[in-house]
mmCIF file of C-alpha atoms in Angstrom:
data_model
loop_
_atom_site.group_PDB
_atom_site.id
_atom_site.type_symbol
_atom_site.label_atom_id
_atom_site.label_comp_id
_atom_site.label_asym_id
_atom_site.label_seq_id
_atom_site.Cartn_x
_atom_site.Cartn_y
_atom_site.Cartn_z
ATOM 1 C CA MET A 29 0.069 -0.312 0.104
ATOM 2 C CA SER A 30 1.738 3.261 -0.775
ATOM 3 C CA TRP A 31 1.432 6.556 1.538
ATOM 4 C CA ASN A 32 -1.507 7.909 -0.427
ATOM 5 C CA ASP A 33 -3.581 4.782 0.107
ATOM 6 C CA ASP A 34 -2.722 4.646 3.729
ATOM 7 C CA VAL A 35 -3.529 8.785 3.934
ATOM 8 C CA ILE A 36 -7.023 7.987 2.165
ATOM 9 C CA THR A 37 -7.783 4.765 4.075
ATOM 10 C CA SER A 38 -7.507 6.559 7.196
ATOM 11 C CA PHE A 39 -9.255 9.735 6.457
ATOM 12 C CA ARG A 40 -12.268 7.285 5.391
ATOM 13 C CA GLU A 41 -12.025 5.394 8.180
ATOM 14 C CA SER A 42 -11.639 7.834 10.972
ATOM 15 C CA LYS A 43 -14.103 10.360 8.848
ATOM 16 C CA GLY A 44 -11.289 12.507 8.678
ATOM 17 C CA THR A 45 -10.124 12.573 12.679
ATOM 18 C CA GLU A 46 -7.271 10.641 12.117
ATOM 19 C CA ASN A 47 -5.008 11.913 10.007
ATOM 20 C CA TYR A 48 -1.869 14.840 10.143
ATOM 21 C CA TRP A 49 -4.330 17.299 8.626
ATOM 22 C CA GLY A 50 -7.677 16.101 10.312
ATOM 23 C CA PRO A 51 -11.169 17.373 8.495
ATOM 24 C CA LYS A 52 -9.182 19.889 6.262
ATOM 25 C CA LEU A 53 -7.773 17.099 4.016
ATOM 26 C CA VAL A 54 -9.759 16.677 0.741
ATOM 27 C CA VAL A 55 -9.055 13.680 -1.969
ATOM 28 C CA LEU A 56 -9.281 14.371 -5.376
ATOM 29 C CA HIS A 57 -10.597 12.410 -7.623
ATOM 30 C CA SER A 58 -8.631 13.837 -10.891
ATOM 31 C CA ILE A 59 -8.826 12.400 -14.183
ATOM 32 C CA GLY A 60 -5.358 11.987 -15.585
ATOM 33 C CA ALA A 61 -4.193 14.455 -18.207
ATOM 34 C CA LYS A 62 -2.435 11.616 -20.154
ATOM 35 C CA SER A 63 -4.216 8.173 -19.065
ATOM 36 C CA GLY A 64 -8.042 9.520 -18.532
ATOM 37 C CA GLU A 65 -8.228 7.060 -15.651
ATOM 38 C CA VAL A 66 -9.348 8.638 -12.112
ATOM 39 C CA ARG A 67 -6.833 8.943 -9.854
ATOM 40 C CA LEU A 68 -6.882 9.699 -6.257
ATOM 41 C CA ASN A 69 -4.772 12.185 -4.441
ATOM 42 C CA PRO A 70 -5.073 13.368 -0.768
ATOM 43 C CA VAL A 71 -4.266 17.268 -0.262
ATOM 44 C CA VAL A 72 -5.338 19.911 2.191
ATOM 45 C CA GLY A 73 -8.565 22.033 1.211
ATOM 46 C CA PHE A 74 -9.184 25.130 2.538
ATOM 47 C CA ARG A 75 -12.858 25.937 2.667
ATOM 48 C CA ASN A 76 -14.130 29.118 1.585
ATOM 49 C CA GLU A 77 -17.483 29.999 0.444
ATOM 50 C CA THR A 78 -18.142 28.106 -2.912
ATOM 51 C CA GLY A 79 -15.964 25.118 -2.187
ATOM 52 C CA TRP A 80 -12.198 25.054 -1.147
ATOM 53 C CA ARG A 81 -8.851 25.595 -2.556
ATOM 54 C CA VAL A 82 -5.850 23.368 -2.646
ATOM 55 C CA VAL A 83 -2.355 24.380 -3.367
ATOM 56 C CA ALA A 84 -0.213 22.625 -6.028
ATOM 57 C CA SER A 85 2.815 22.881 -3.334
ATOM 58 C CA LYS A 86 4.484 19.443 -3.680
ATOM 59 C CA GLY A 87 6.161 20.675 -0.407
ATOM 60 C CA GLY A 88 7.934 23.455 -2.417
ATOM 61 C CA THR A 89 9.710 20.631 -4.807
ATOM 62 C CA PRO A 90 10.923 22.829 -7.825
ATOM 63 C CA GLU A 91 8.000 20.946 -9.787
ATOM 64 C CA ASN A 92 4.494 20.767 -9.903
ATOM 65 C CA PRO A 93 2.774 17.401 -8.365
ATOM 66 C CA ASP A 94 1.102 15.070 -10.922
ATOM 67 C CA TRP A 95 -2.481 16.023 -10.318
ATOM 68 C CA TYR A 96 -1.892 19.962 -11.108
ATOM 69 C CA TYR A 97 -1.740 18.684 -14.679
ATOM 70 C CA ASN A 98 -4.747 16.700 -13.803
ATOM 71 C CA LEU A 99 -6.920 19.534 -13.181
ATOM 72 C CA ARG A 100 -5.791 21.753 -16.037
ATOM 73 C CA ALA A 101 -6.798 19.086 -18.563
ATOM 74 C CA ASN A 102 -9.871 18.317 -16.771
ATOM 75 C CA PRO A 103 -11.074 20.499 -14.580
ATOM 76 C CA THR A 104 -14.343 18.652 -13.351
ATOM 77 C CA PHE A 105 -13.989 15.812 -10.985
ATOM 78 C CA ASP A 106 -15.174 14.302 -7.917
ATOM 79 C CA LEU A 107 -13.830 15.386 -4.458
ATOM 80 C CA GLU A 108 -14.033 13.690 -0.837
ATOM 81 C CA ALA A 109 -14.461 15.889 1.936
ATOM 82 C CA VAL A 110 -15.532 15.870 5.387
ATOM 83 C CA GLU A 111 -19.175 17.508 5.902
ATOM 84 C CA ASP A 112 -20.834 17.440 9.228
ATOM 85 C CA GLY A 113 -18.516 14.623 10.341
ATOM 86 C CA GLU A 114 -19.100 12.643 7.525
ATOM 87 C CA ILE A 115 -17.467 11.641 4.255
ATOM 88 C CA VAL A 116 -19.228 12.948 1.524
ATOM 89 C CA THR A 117 -18.195 12.861 -2.749
ATOM 90 C CA VAL A 118 -19.001 15.795 -4.672
ATOM 91 C CA SER A 119 -18.400 17.370 -8.040
ATOM 92 C CA VAL A 120 -15.974 20.260 -8.397
ATOM 93 C CA THR A 121 -14.605 22.503 -11.035
ATOM 94 C CA ALA A 122 -11.164 23.923 -11.127
ATOM 95 C CA THR A 123 -10.237 26.950 -11.511
ATOM 96 C CA GLN A 124 -6.421 28.404 -11.595
ATOM 97 C CA ILE A 125 -5.962 31.201 -9.432
ATOM 98 C CA PRO A 126 -4.779 34.070 -11.510
ATOM 99 C CA ASP A 127 -1.750 35.851 -11.368
ATOM 100 C CA ASP A 128 -3.158 39.369 -10.031
ATOM 101 C CA GLU A 129 -5.346 37.581 -7.434
ATOM 102 C CA TRP A 130 -2.570 34.932 -6.528
ATOM 103 C CA LYS A 131 -0.653 36.914 -3.518
ATOM 104 C CA ALA A 132 -3.851 37.550 -1.626
ATOM 105 C CA ALA A 133 -4.966 33.874 -1.718
ATOM 106 C CA TYR A 134 -1.819 32.579 -1.143
ATOM 107 C CA ASP A 135 -1.253 34.741 2.310
ATOM 108 C CA ALA A 136 -4.788 33.678 3.441
ATOM 109 C CA ILE A 137 -3.530 30.220 3.266
ATOM 110 C CA VAL A 138 -0.201 30.570 4.797
ATOM 111 C CA ALA A 139 -2.467 32.678 7.547
ATOM 112 C CA GLU A 140 -4.272 29.546 8.193
ATOM 113 C CA GLU A 141 -1.226 26.890 7.943
ATOM 114 C CA ALA A 142 2.216 28.184 8.006
ATOM 115 C CA GLN A 143 3.765 25.302 6.901
ATOM 116 C CA PHE A 144 2.725 26.556 3.360
ATOM 117 C CA GLY A 145 4.675 29.591 3.942
ATOM 118 C CA GLU A 146 8.007 27.476 3.924
ATOM 119 C CA TYR A 147 7.318 25.547 0.979
ATOM 120 C CA LEU A 148 7.719 29.358 -1.197
ATOM 121 C CA GLU A 149 10.958 29.454 0.655
ATOM 122 C CA LYS A 150 12.075 26.015 -1.017
ATOM 123 C CA THR A 151 11.388 26.730 -4.418
ATOM 124 C CA ASP A 152 11.632 29.503 -6.645
ATOM 125 C CA ARG A 153 8.152 28.696 -8.687
ATOM 126 C CA GLN A 154 4.909 30.301 -8.050
ATOM 127 C CA ILE A 155 2.925 27.456 -6.257
ATOM 128 C CA PRO A 156 -0.105 27.576 -8.141
ATOM 129 C CA VAL A 157 -3.536 27.543 -5.981
ATOM 130 C CA PHE A 158 -6.859 25.866 -7.537
ATOM 131 C CA GLN A 159 -10.371 27.139 -6.351
ATOM 132 C CA LEU A 160 -12.811 24.103 -6.177
ATOM 133 C CA ASP A 161 -16.286 25.007 -6.509
ATOM 134 C CA ARG A 162 -19.207 22.863 -5.938
ATOM 135 C CA ASN A 163 -21.025 22.067 -9.522
#
């Protein structure tokens, strides 16, 4: 079993209570940009009034995570999240935050989870942020 599989299993079995990110964790069911197959990726979801924001940080590495390319190629997909103590699956559409709104969006994420500020210090790239709106 891979690390992702372990995180997803724990998330589902505990209804989001037994993992590092707790109920902030979401599971992207992104559609592979090349394969067209569903790929499951656990990431931190920052809730807002229309859905969630997710950060393609890959821990501050120089390259984007694979799921970044999947969201760009196939922006409509399912997402698992905790709502009212239960895991729900909802359909979302991803939109990358544009450059002129990026700093404010990223600053808000760092204000909520300081670790994401450390990722910026590790890389020269502007770490992409996506808004995931419910369909």
